[in-house]
Amino acid sequence: MNLTLRIWRQRNAQERGSLVSYEAKDISPDMSFLEMLDVVNERLIAKGEEPVAFDHDCREGICGMCSLVINGLAHGGRRATTTCQLHMRHFKDGDVITVEPWRSRAFPVVRDLVVDRTAFDRVIHAGGFVSSNAGGAPDANALPVPRDDAEKAMDAAACIGCGACVASCPNGSAMLFVAAKVSHLAHLPQGHPERAQRVLGMVHQMDLEGFGNCTNHTECEAVCPKEVSISHIAKMNREFIRASVLEA
Amino acid sequence: MKLESKVPSGPIESKWDKRRNEMRLVNPANKRRYRVIVVGSGLAGGAAAATLGEMGYRVDCFCFQDSPRRAHSIAAQGGINAAKNYQNDGDSVYRLFYDTMKGGDFRSREGNVYRLAQLSAAIIDQCVAMGVPFAREYGGQLANRSFGGAQVSRTFYARGQTGQQLLLGVYAELCRQIAAKTVTMHPRTEMQELVVVDGHAKGIVTRDLVTGAIETFAADAVVLATGGYAPVFYLSTNAMGNNVTAIYRAYRKGALFANPCFTQIHPTCIPVTGEHQSKLTLMSESLRNDGRIWVPKRAGDKRDPRQVPEEDRDYYLERIYPAYGNLAARDVSSRAAKRMCDEGKGVGPGGLGVYLDFSDAIKRLGEGVIRERYGNLFDMYERITGEDAYQVPMRIYPAVHYAMGGLWVDYDLMSNVPGLFVLGEANFSDHGANRLGASALMQGLADGYFVIPYTLSNYLAGQKYGAVAASRPEFRQAGEEAQERIRKLLSVKGKRSVTSFHRELGKVLWEHCGMERSRGGLTKALEIVPAIREEFWENVKVTGGAKELNPELEKAGRVADFLDLAELICHDALAREESCGCHLRAEYQTEEGEAKRNDKDYCFVSAWEHKGPGQKPVLQKEPLEFETVHLAERSYK
Ligand SMILES: Cc1cc2nc3c(=O)[nH]c(=O)nc-3n(C[C@H](O)[C@H](O)[C@H](O)COP(=O)(O)OP(=O)(O)OC[C@H]3O[C@@H](n4cnc5c(N)ncnc54)[C@H](O)[C@@H]3O)c2cc1C
Ligand code: FES
């Protein structure tokens, strides 16, 4: 099929960017979206032009590196699908497709479609862990964890940290990302000793990084490639209130 | 050169204890004076950096992704082995050890493998303590599943995302140390060169992938945990960024490269759809627990699989290997699939595929159970192929997956260059000629959490901290080498893209050094590969500049190293005139196409020494001694 792409080009963080049009001819429906971009890039290189920079690595929907806003929707808006797993069979011949980077104050553009997501790492530094040094852990079965709790923890832990939640939120809020980590560890007994510090520290850092507030648009849940539920945000709010009361 | 494995003497059960008791320790007050470089933030590097930070060392950790959480360990699906015997099904440290030795076709070092099996249980304890949400039974106990090459249920898992959950656990511990300022993380930074001073590894040269700045880092020891090099074949199940650069450049600085031709092909991947294919997606091998593999009995049978009656199907693994059936080891299953396709029985477009059918399991257990076990894998399959595997059988085909080969290390995981330690997939140590499923995660974590803290301290205890400063000329020289290489790549300004060379190289390797290798094919590959390399350096077109984010330049650097590595792989495959594990030499096989080992002449590790650009590498041998296991024919029948 033949497509027209409108791709965000921006040389670096300082310069201004703009949308540039490219024709993408003879695209196979079996290609993934990134393979389609590979083809476009190969043709740009052949013409001596600079290829489009985009982040990607595993290309199987798990590393969280790929990060494109496609036609206004993070990862293209198909249920439970990252950009790298989106296939061209979902587009039609003649389509005009707009491709942009994640847009958020906390994720500055590095180049073209590549953004800086280190703010997420700093939120985890602020408490998204269980302090347990290597060596000396008790037998893994010493503390039974009800299956239901383990499953709920896993639902939250499935987050790949891609940032689609932030990119899709009108407020640029990172609540779903932060809540996923808080909720994962709050559902496991191993996470309990530090649960108050954790939620307070992470929420504080989230605010420092310039992420916006949650006003229940629920766009984040809709685009999350791992279908992390906004019920975790409610869980985090409860954890936060509990911790604030303890703190007081 | 004499290669000393340094495996301690004495009974196998007590070797590791013995070694630990002999090791020197670093005084707690001195630890913070030692600097350690860890390249890699996967299970091996992340665990090492976090643990060394906990111990009090000053650690600099590097990765090329934008965050350490994205290392390719994240992609492991199936699970992690441990000899816990929670299922009371007869498992033990000895059995895990024996299965791993046998799986590796007796081309690994006994002492290392036994230690790995011993440490396996503590890994699970550690991971649970870190909050890894492993699958559990209703009573709250940990659940297990079985995996290829084993007759016991010893694999721990977290849905189909075991690697992700383990890596996120490791990443969290790493973040804790970053917050505590014991570890400094350098994401989007690529190692370019190893710096060797007076024979010891004392630093690295890096490129900041955002600004292009070339920097040097000095330390008291260097740890490489940079993962596998399967993308030398272009198409593989690995991430796009997986590379050999870090370990190859260490090889050029004197580290020996062991068993480079031991590369594993995974039997259950989604088949290729066309030239545009950039990577292959693995379908976890755990699917083989419930899926049955078959092809039509008649070549060229093009019927819809649902229309093929039982009597016209050949469940060939169950037929040929009744004891292990669909769970036969990876290399055995891969070759069987290729043979079926070579006989014209392959299915799907191009005839390069076999069925993996769940209809019996769905009948027996119900769709709900299958969905619970493998739901995310079925979803993934549907996203990629557009087909619903609850209704029609999956189509699978083998793909390159794992590199057993890597830098040579001794029992302490130190290479022949003192102060250079190599962990995880980047070393060669534990999997011999073939790796069993669910054992790479185990190895990465064992290396990072439980081996390196002891062995690195032992090395450091003999070194004066901060003895070498980055002002030494060796650093400037290594930095210049890196600059020069980049300048060269950018100045060719030829006509062909980097990817076109990579794809061409991959095809040659897959054809001549893939599932089956022969003297004729390898000799041919050894003519073609240097020619491709020559053309690369004359005709590659690398767009963009050196001082900016430039993915083409990154790719070019990696492909340049792959071109060199490919030649080394072929030399290794040609020199090993036997078949073992994944290395099947056409000349050495049984009538049924099984690997025929030659224990008399090839019971050694091949460790290659770099002799300079354009020179043939020299083969050093580390003889393998077996005190505990008997060399047996590896039969899965
Ligand atoms: C699809 C898939 C499924 C798998 N499933 C399983 C499974 O179920 N069970 C199992 O046991 N094993 C499995 N494996 C194998 C296993 O995942 C890997 O062998 C293991 O995770 C490797 O870990 P590592 O820490 O050695 O390397 P990686 O996790 O690959 O980490 C490498 C690190 O090195 C960094 N790096 C690399 N080169 C450079 C450089 N030049 N400069 C700076 N940094 C660099 C990277 O940024 C990264 O941080 C699977 C592998 C794949 C591909
Ligand atoms: S590239 Fe890894 S999730 Fe898309």
PDB file of C-alpha atoms in Angstrom, chain B residues 219-435:
ATOM      1  CA  ALA B 219      38.656   2.291  37.733  1.00  0.00           C
ATOM      2  CA  ASP B 220      40.265  -0.463  39.753  1.00  0.00           C
ATOM      3  CA  ALA B 221      38.426  -3.187  37.823  1.00  0.00           C
ATOM      4  CA  VAL B 222      36.093  -3.521  34.852  1.00  0.00           C
ATOM      5  CA  VAL B 223      33.054  -5.800  34.683  1.00  0.00           C
ATOM      6  CA  LEU B 224      31.476  -6.498  31.291  1.00  0.00           C
ATOM      7  CA  ALA B 225      27.900  -7.805  31.304  1.00  0.00           C
ATOM      8  CA  THR B 226      26.865  -6.725  27.859  1.00  0.00           C
ATOM      9  CA  GLY B 227      24.646  -9.625  26.836  1.00  0.00           C
ATOM     10  CA  GLY B 228      24.595 -11.745  23.705  1.00  0.00           C
ATOM     11  CA  TYR B 229      25.695 -11.289  20.111  1.00  0.00           C
ATOM     12  CA  ALA B 230      22.987 -13.284  18.285  1.00  0.00           C
ATOM     13  CA  PRO B 231      22.207 -10.309  15.987  1.00  0.00           C
ATOM     14  CA  VAL B 232      25.435 -11.105  14.134  1.00  0.00           C
ATOM     15  CA  PHE B 233      22.933 -13.262  12.168  1.00  0.00           C
ATOM     16  CA  TYR B 234      20.910 -10.086  11.474  1.00  0.00           C
ATOM     17  CA  LEU B 235      17.590 -11.782  12.218  1.00  0.00           C
ATOM     18  CA  SER B 236      17.335 -13.133  15.744  1.00  0.00           C
ATOM     19  CA  THR B 237      15.100 -13.025  18.780  1.00  0.00           C
ATOM     20  CA  ASN B 238      17.390 -10.486  20.431  1.00  0.00           C
ATOM     21  CA  ALA B 239      16.776  -6.778  20.754  1.00  0.00           C
ATOM     22  CA  MET B 240      17.886  -4.552  17.890  1.00  0.00           C
ATOM     23  CA  GLY B 241      20.691  -3.075  19.976  1.00  0.00           C
ATOM     24  CA  ASN B 242      22.259  -6.323  21.190  1.00  0.00           C
ATOM     25  CA  ASN B 243      25.853  -6.311  20.033  1.00  0.00           C
ATOM     26  CA  VAL B 244      29.305  -7.745  20.403  1.00  0.00           C
ATOM     27  CA  THR B 245      31.058  -4.391  20.511  1.00  0.00           C
ATOM     28  CA  ALA B 246      32.079  -4.307  24.158  1.00  0.00           C
ATOM     29  CA  ILE B 247      33.448  -7.830  24.300  1.00  0.00           C
ATOM     30  CA  TYR B 248      34.902  -7.719  20.812  1.00  0.00           C
ATOM     31  CA  ARG B 249      36.884  -4.623  21.578  1.00  0.00           C
ATOM     32  CA  ALA B 250      38.102  -6.284  24.772  1.00  0.00           C
ATOM     33  CA  TYR B 251      39.102  -9.260  22.602  1.00  0.00           C
ATOM     34  CA  ARG B 252      41.171  -6.929  20.475  1.00  0.00           C
ATOM     35  CA  LYS B 253      42.871  -5.757  23.641  1.00  0.00           C
ATOM     36  CA  GLY B 254      43.911  -9.280  24.566  1.00  0.00           C
ATOM     37  CA  ALA B 255      40.922 -11.022  26.161  1.00  0.00           C
ATOM     38  CA  LEU B 256      40.336 -14.486  24.707  1.00  0.00           C
ATOM     39  CA  PHE B 257      37.048 -15.221  22.941  1.00  0.00           C
ATOM     40  CA  ALA B 258      35.735 -18.682  23.787  1.00  0.00           C
ATOM     41  CA  ASN B 259      33.558 -20.949  21.655  1.00  0.00           C
ATOM     42  CA  PRO B 260      32.248 -18.156  19.414  1.00  0.00           C
ATOM     43  CA  CYS B 261      30.499 -20.659  17.127  1.00  0.00           C
ATOM     44  CA  PHE B 262      28.282 -22.020  19.894  1.00  0.00           C
ATOM     45  CA  THR B 263      25.146 -20.105  19.006  1.00  0.00           C
ATOM     46  CA  GLN B 264      21.717 -21.402  19.796  1.00  0.00           C
ATOM     47  CA  ILE B 265      18.757 -21.626  17.545  1.00  0.00           C
ATOM     48  CA  HIS B 266      15.403 -21.564  19.279  1.00  0.00           C
ATOM     49  CA  PRO B 267      12.744 -23.910  17.958  1.00  0.00           C
ATOM     50  CA  THR B 268       9.655 -21.817  18.648  1.00  0.00           C
ATOM     51  CA  CYS B 269       9.664 -18.443  16.881  1.00  0.00           C
ATOM     52  CA  ILE B 270       7.155 -16.762  14.618  1.00  0.00           C
ATOM     53  CA  PRO B 271       8.160 -17.399  10.971  1.00  0.00           C
ATOM     54  CA  VAL B 272       9.619 -14.670   8.701  1.00  0.00           C
ATOM     55  CA  THR B 273       7.167 -12.736   6.501  1.00  0.00           C
ATOM     56  CA  GLY B 274       9.472 -10.921   4.088  1.00  0.00           C
ATOM     57  CA  GLU B 275      12.630  -8.954   3.349  1.00  0.00           C
ATOM     58  CA  HIS B 276      11.467  -6.101   5.593  1.00  0.00           C
ATOM     59  CA  GLN B 277      11.669  -8.390   8.643  1.00  0.00           C
ATOM     60  CA  SER B 278      13.852  -6.714  11.258  1.00  0.00           C
ATOM     61  CA  LYS B 279      13.697  -9.216  14.076  1.00  0.00           C
ATOM     62  CA  LEU B 280      12.046 -12.479  14.973  1.00  0.00           C
ATOM     63  CA  THR B 281       9.721 -12.948  17.870  1.00  0.00           C
ATOM     64  CA  LEU B 282      10.124 -15.848  20.185  1.00  0.00           C
ATOM     65  CA  MET B 283       7.149 -17.765  21.416  1.00  0.00           C
ATOM     66  CA  SER B 284       8.186 -19.018  24.834  1.00  0.00           C
ATOM     67  CA  GLU B 285       9.304 -22.574  24.881  1.00  0.00           C
ATOM     68  CA  SER B 286       6.980 -23.145  27.832  1.00  0.00           C
ATOM     69  CA  LEU B 287       4.307 -23.440  25.140  1.00  0.00           C
ATOM     70  CA  ARG B 288       5.775 -26.840  24.382  1.00  0.00           C
ATOM     71  CA  ASN B 289       4.368 -28.062  27.713  1.00  0.00           C
ATOM     72  CA  ASP B 290       0.867 -28.006  26.328  1.00  0.00           C
ATOM     73  CA  GLY B 291       1.234 -27.552  22.584  1.00  0.00           C
ATOM     74  CA  ARG B 292       1.876 -30.476  20.261  1.00  0.00           C
ATOM     75  CA  ILE B 293       4.170 -30.024  17.299  1.00  0.00           C
ATOM     76  CA  TRP B 294       3.229 -31.569  13.968  1.00  0.00           C
ATOM     77  CA  VAL B 295       3.425 -31.342  10.196  1.00  0.00           C
ATOM     78  CA  PRO B 296       1.279 -33.066   7.595  1.00  0.00           C
ATOM     79  CA  LYS B 297       2.559 -36.565   6.792  1.00  0.00           C
ATOM     80  CA  ARG B 298       2.409 -35.881   3.080  1.00  0.00           C
ATOM     81  CA  ALA B 299       4.764 -33.322   1.570  1.00  0.00           C
ATOM     82  CA  GLY B 300       2.930 -30.448  -0.073  1.00  0.00           C
ATOM     83  CA  ASP B 301      -0.325 -31.024   1.865  1.00  0.00           C
ATOM     84  CA  LYS B 302      -1.842 -27.524   1.714  1.00  0.00           C
ATOM     85  CA  ARG B 303      -5.085 -28.211   3.590  1.00  0.00           C
ATOM     86  CA  ASP B 304      -6.271 -25.963   6.401  1.00  0.00           C
ATOM     87  CA  PRO B 305      -4.692 -27.559   9.493  1.00  0.00           C
ATOM     88  CA  ARG B 306      -8.096 -28.056  11.064  1.00  0.00           C
ATOM     89  CA  GLN B 307      -9.068 -30.180   8.082  1.00  0.00           C
ATOM     90  CA  VAL B 308      -6.083 -32.522   8.413  1.00  0.00           C
ATOM     91  CA  PRO B 309      -7.280 -35.660  10.247  1.00  0.00           C
ATOM     92  CA  GLU B 310      -5.175 -37.264  13.002  1.00  0.00           C
ATOM     93  CA  GLU B 311      -3.958 -40.073  10.766  1.00  0.00           C
ATOM     94  CA  ASP B 312      -2.487 -37.593   8.270  1.00  0.00           C
ATOM     95  CA  ARG B 313      -0.469 -35.734  10.921  1.00  0.00           C
ATOM     96  CA  ASP B 314       3.068 -36.483  11.980  1.00  0.00           C
ATOM     97  CA  TYR B 315       3.727 -35.512  15.608  1.00  0.00           C
ATOM     98  CA  TYR B 316       7.367 -36.004  14.787  1.00  0.00           C
ATOM     99  CA  LEU B 317       8.948 -35.054  18.120  1.00  0.00           C
ATOM    100  CA  GLU B 318       6.666 -37.437  20.008  1.00  0.00           C
ATOM    101  CA  ARG B 319       7.408 -40.103  17.404  1.00  0.00           C
ATOM    102  CA  ILE B 320      11.203 -39.764  17.328  1.00  0.00           C
ATOM    103  CA  TYR B 321      11.845 -38.810  20.971  1.00  0.00           C
ATOM    104  CA  PRO B 322       9.152 -40.584  22.995  1.00  0.00           C
ATOM    105  CA  ALA B 323      10.717 -39.901  26.421  1.00  0.00           C
ATOM    106  CA  TYR B 324      10.851 -36.112  26.008  1.00  0.00           C
ATOM    107  CA  GLY B 325       8.374 -35.674  23.163  1.00  0.00           C
ATOM    108  CA  ASN B 326       7.589 -32.020  22.565  1.00  0.00           C
ATOM    109  CA  LEU B 327      10.069 -31.071  25.300  1.00  0.00           C
ATOM    110  CA  ALA B 328      13.206 -32.370  23.547  1.00  0.00           C
ATOM    111  CA  ALA B 329      16.209 -30.019  23.852  1.00  0.00           C
ATOM    112  CA  ARG B 330      16.273 -26.907  21.691  1.00  0.00           C
ATOM    113  CA  ASP B 331      18.848 -27.898  19.125  1.00  0.00           C
ATOM    114  CA  VAL B 332      17.236 -31.307  18.685  1.00  0.00           C
ATOM    115  CA  SER B 333      13.789 -29.766  18.128  1.00  0.00           C
ATOM    116  CA  SER B 334      15.128 -27.060  15.811  1.00  0.00           C
ATOM    117  CA  ARG B 335      16.921 -29.474  13.550  1.00  0.00           C
ATOM    118  CA  ALA B 336      13.921 -31.778  13.454  1.00  0.00           C
ATOM    119  CA  ALA B 337      11.772 -28.834  12.295  1.00  0.00           C
ATOM    120  CA  LYS B 338      14.279 -27.947   9.609  1.00  0.00           C
ATOM    121  CA  ARG B 339      14.385 -31.554   8.403  1.00  0.00           C
ATOM    122  CA  MET B 340      10.597 -31.624   8.121  1.00  0.00           C
ATOM    123  CA  CYS B 341      10.644 -28.422   6.073  1.00  0.00           C
ATOM    124  CA  ASP B 342      13.522 -29.682   3.930  1.00  0.00           C
ATOM    125  CA  GLU B 343      11.338 -32.722   3.167  1.00  0.00           C
ATOM    126  CA  GLY B 344       8.661 -30.361   1.888  1.00  0.00           C
ATOM    127  CA  LYS B 345       6.303 -30.817   4.840  1.00  0.00           C
ATOM    128  CA  GLY B 346       6.676 -27.247   6.096  1.00  0.00           C
ATOM    129  CA  VAL B 347       3.550 -25.137   6.485  1.00  0.00           C
ATOM    130  CA  GLY B 348       2.622 -21.503   5.960  1.00  0.00           C
ATOM    131  CA  PRO B 349       3.958 -19.003   3.423  1.00  0.00           C
ATOM    132  CA  GLY B 350       7.269 -20.190   1.962  1.00  0.00           C
ATOM    133  CA  GLY B 351       6.917 -23.589   3.660  1.00  0.00           C
ATOM    134  CA  LEU B 352       9.191 -22.534   6.506  1.00  0.00           C
ATOM    135  CA  GLY B 353       7.061 -23.419   9.496  1.00  0.00           C
ATOM    136  CA  VAL B 354       5.586 -26.258  11.587  1.00  0.00           C
ATOM    137  CA  TYR B 355       2.399 -26.331  13.644  1.00  0.00           C
ATOM    138  CA  LEU B 356       2.272 -25.911  17.401  1.00  0.00           C
ATOM    139  CA  ASP B 357      -1.210 -27.067  18.189  1.00  0.00           C
ATOM    140  CA  PHE B 358      -3.155 -26.456  21.398  1.00  0.00           C
ATOM    141  CA  SER B 359      -6.428 -28.084  20.457  1.00  0.00           C
ATOM    142  CA  ASP B 360      -5.823 -31.209  22.576  1.00  0.00           C
ATOM    143  CA  ALA B 361      -4.791 -29.155  25.593  1.00  0.00           C
ATOM    144  CA  ILE B 362      -7.842 -26.930  25.191  1.00  0.00           C
ATOM    145  CA  LYS B 363     -10.038 -30.039  25.035  1.00  0.00           C
ATOM    146  CA  ARG B 364      -8.365 -31.498  28.113  1.00  0.00           C
ATOM    147  CA  LEU B 365      -8.014 -28.407  30.300  1.00  0.00           C
ATOM    148  CA  GLY B 366     -10.447 -25.900  28.827  1.00  0.00           C
ATOM    149  CA  GLU B 367      -9.646 -22.663  27.051  1.00  0.00           C
ATOM    150  CA  GLY B 368      -9.657 -20.781  30.377  1.00  0.00           C
ATOM    151  CA  VAL B 369      -6.653 -22.681  31.714  1.00  0.00           C
ATOM    152  CA  ILE B 370      -4.693 -22.220  28.498  1.00  0.00           C
ATOM    153  CA  ARG B 371      -5.577 -18.538  28.487  1.00  0.00           C
ATOM    154  CA  GLU B 372      -4.367 -18.202  32.046  1.00  0.00           C
ATOM    155  CA  ARG B 373      -1.094 -19.970  31.304  1.00  0.00           C
ATOM    156  CA  TYR B 374      -0.222 -18.411  27.983  1.00  0.00           C
ATOM    157  CA  GLY B 375      -2.749 -15.644  27.353  1.00  0.00           C
ATOM    158  CA  ASN B 376      -0.178 -12.953  26.687  1.00  0.00           C
ATOM    159  CA  LEU B 377       1.723 -15.182  24.257  1.00  0.00           C
ATOM    160  CA  PHE B 378      -1.433 -15.950  22.312  1.00  0.00           C
ATOM    161  CA  ASP B 379      -2.195 -12.222  22.213  1.00  0.00           C
ATOM    162  CA  MET B 380       1.309 -11.484  20.993  1.00  0.00           C
ATOM    163  CA  TYR B 381       0.973 -14.114  18.279  1.00  0.00           C
ATOM    164  CA  GLU B 382      -2.278 -12.579  17.138  1.00  0.00           C
ATOM    165  CA  ARG B 383      -0.839  -9.066  17.049  1.00  0.00           C
ATOM    166  CA  ILE B 384       2.002 -10.192  14.825  1.00  0.00           C
ATOM    167  CA  THR B 385       0.288 -12.681  12.537  1.00  0.00           C
ATOM    168  CA  GLY B 386      -3.345 -11.602  12.730  1.00  0.00           C
ATOM    169  CA  GLU B 387      -4.294 -15.239  13.586  1.00  0.00           C
ATOM    170  CA  ASP B 388      -6.146 -16.578  16.635  1.00  0.00           C
ATOM    171  CA  ALA B 389      -4.187 -19.536  18.024  1.00  0.00           C
ATOM    172  CA  TYR B 390      -7.102 -20.701  20.165  1.00  0.00           C
ATOM    173  CA  GLN B 391      -8.786 -21.538  16.842  1.00  0.00           C
ATOM    174  CA  VAL B 392      -5.937 -22.414  14.433  1.00  0.00           C
ATOM    175  CA  PRO B 393      -2.593 -23.932  15.386  1.00  0.00           C
ATOM    176  CA  MET B 394       0.336 -21.534  15.713  1.00  0.00           C
ATOM    177  CA  ARG B 395       3.031 -21.658  13.065  1.00  0.00           C
ATOM    178  CA  ILE B 396       6.573 -21.680  14.369  1.00  0.00           C
ATOM    179  CA  TYR B 397      10.078 -21.908  12.954  1.00  0.00           C
ATOM    180  CA  PRO B 398      13.548 -21.898  14.514  1.00  0.00           C
ATOM    181  CA  ALA B 399      15.478 -18.628  14.881  1.00  0.00           C
ATOM    182  CA  VAL B 400      18.845 -17.612  16.285  1.00  0.00           C
ATOM    183  CA  HIS B 401      18.390 -16.896  19.947  1.00  0.00           C
ATOM    184  CA  TYR B 402      21.368 -17.124  22.246  1.00  0.00           C
ATOM    185  CA  ALA B 403      25.155 -17.019  22.273  1.00  0.00           C
ATOM    186  CA  MET B 404      26.738 -19.660  24.484  1.00  0.00           C
ATOM    187  CA  GLY B 405      30.107 -18.368  23.357  1.00  0.00           C
ATOM    188  CA  GLY B 406      31.635 -15.236  24.824  1.00  0.00           C
ATOM    189  CA  LEU B 407      34.782 -14.029  26.496  1.00  0.00           C
ATOM    190  CA  TRP B 408      36.782 -16.736  28.176  1.00  0.00           C
ATOM    191  CA  VAL B 409      36.683 -16.557  31.987  1.00  0.00           C
ATOM    192  CA  ASP B 410      38.113 -18.633  34.774  1.00  0.00           C
ATOM    193  CA  TYR B 411      36.192 -20.000  37.775  1.00  0.00           C
ATOM    194  CA  ASP B 412      36.246 -16.488  39.274  1.00  0.00           C
ATOM    195  CA  LEU B 413      34.634 -15.108  36.078  1.00  0.00           C
ATOM    196  CA  MET B 414      37.815 -13.190  35.354  1.00  0.00           C
ATOM    197  CA  SER B 415      39.151 -13.174  31.807  1.00  0.00           C
ATOM    198  CA  ASN B 416      42.791 -13.774  30.996  1.00  0.00           C
ATOM    199  CA  VAL B 417      43.242  -9.996  31.281  1.00  0.00           C
ATOM    200  CA  PRO B 418      43.514  -9.459  35.056  1.00  0.00           C
ATOM    201  CA  GLY B 419      40.861  -7.109  36.428  1.00  0.00           C
ATOM    202  CA  LEU B 420      38.476  -7.772  33.534  1.00  0.00           C
ATOM    203  CA  PHE B 421      35.447  -9.741  34.707  1.00  0.00           C
ATOM    204  CA  VAL B 422      32.739 -10.959  32.365  1.00  0.00           C
ATOM    205  CA  LEU B 423      29.231 -11.954  33.454  1.00  0.00           C
ATOM    206  CA  GLY B 424      25.969 -13.234  32.016  1.00  0.00           C
ATOM    207  CA  GLU B 425      25.511 -14.019  28.360  1.00  0.00           C
ATOM    208  CA  ALA B 426      28.702 -12.135  27.516  1.00  0.00           C
ATOM    209  CA  ASN B 427      30.902 -14.880  28.983  1.00  0.00           C
ATOM    210  CA  PHE B 428      31.110 -18.478  27.815  1.00  0.00           C
ATOM    211  CA  SER B 429      31.092 -20.179  31.142  1.00  0.00           C
ATOM    212  CA  ASP B 430      28.122 -22.368  31.911  1.00  0.00           C
ATOM    213  CA  HIS B 431      26.158 -23.581  28.934  1.00  0.00           C
ATOM    214  CA  GLY B 432      28.650 -25.522  26.887  1.00  0.00           C
ATOM    215  CA  ALA B 433      27.495 -26.186  23.347  1.00  0.00           C
ATOM    216  CA  ASN B 434      23.813 -25.620  24.093  1.00  0.00           C
ATOM    217  CA  ARG B 435      21.865 -23.800  26.776  1.00  0.00           C
TER     218      ARG B 435
END
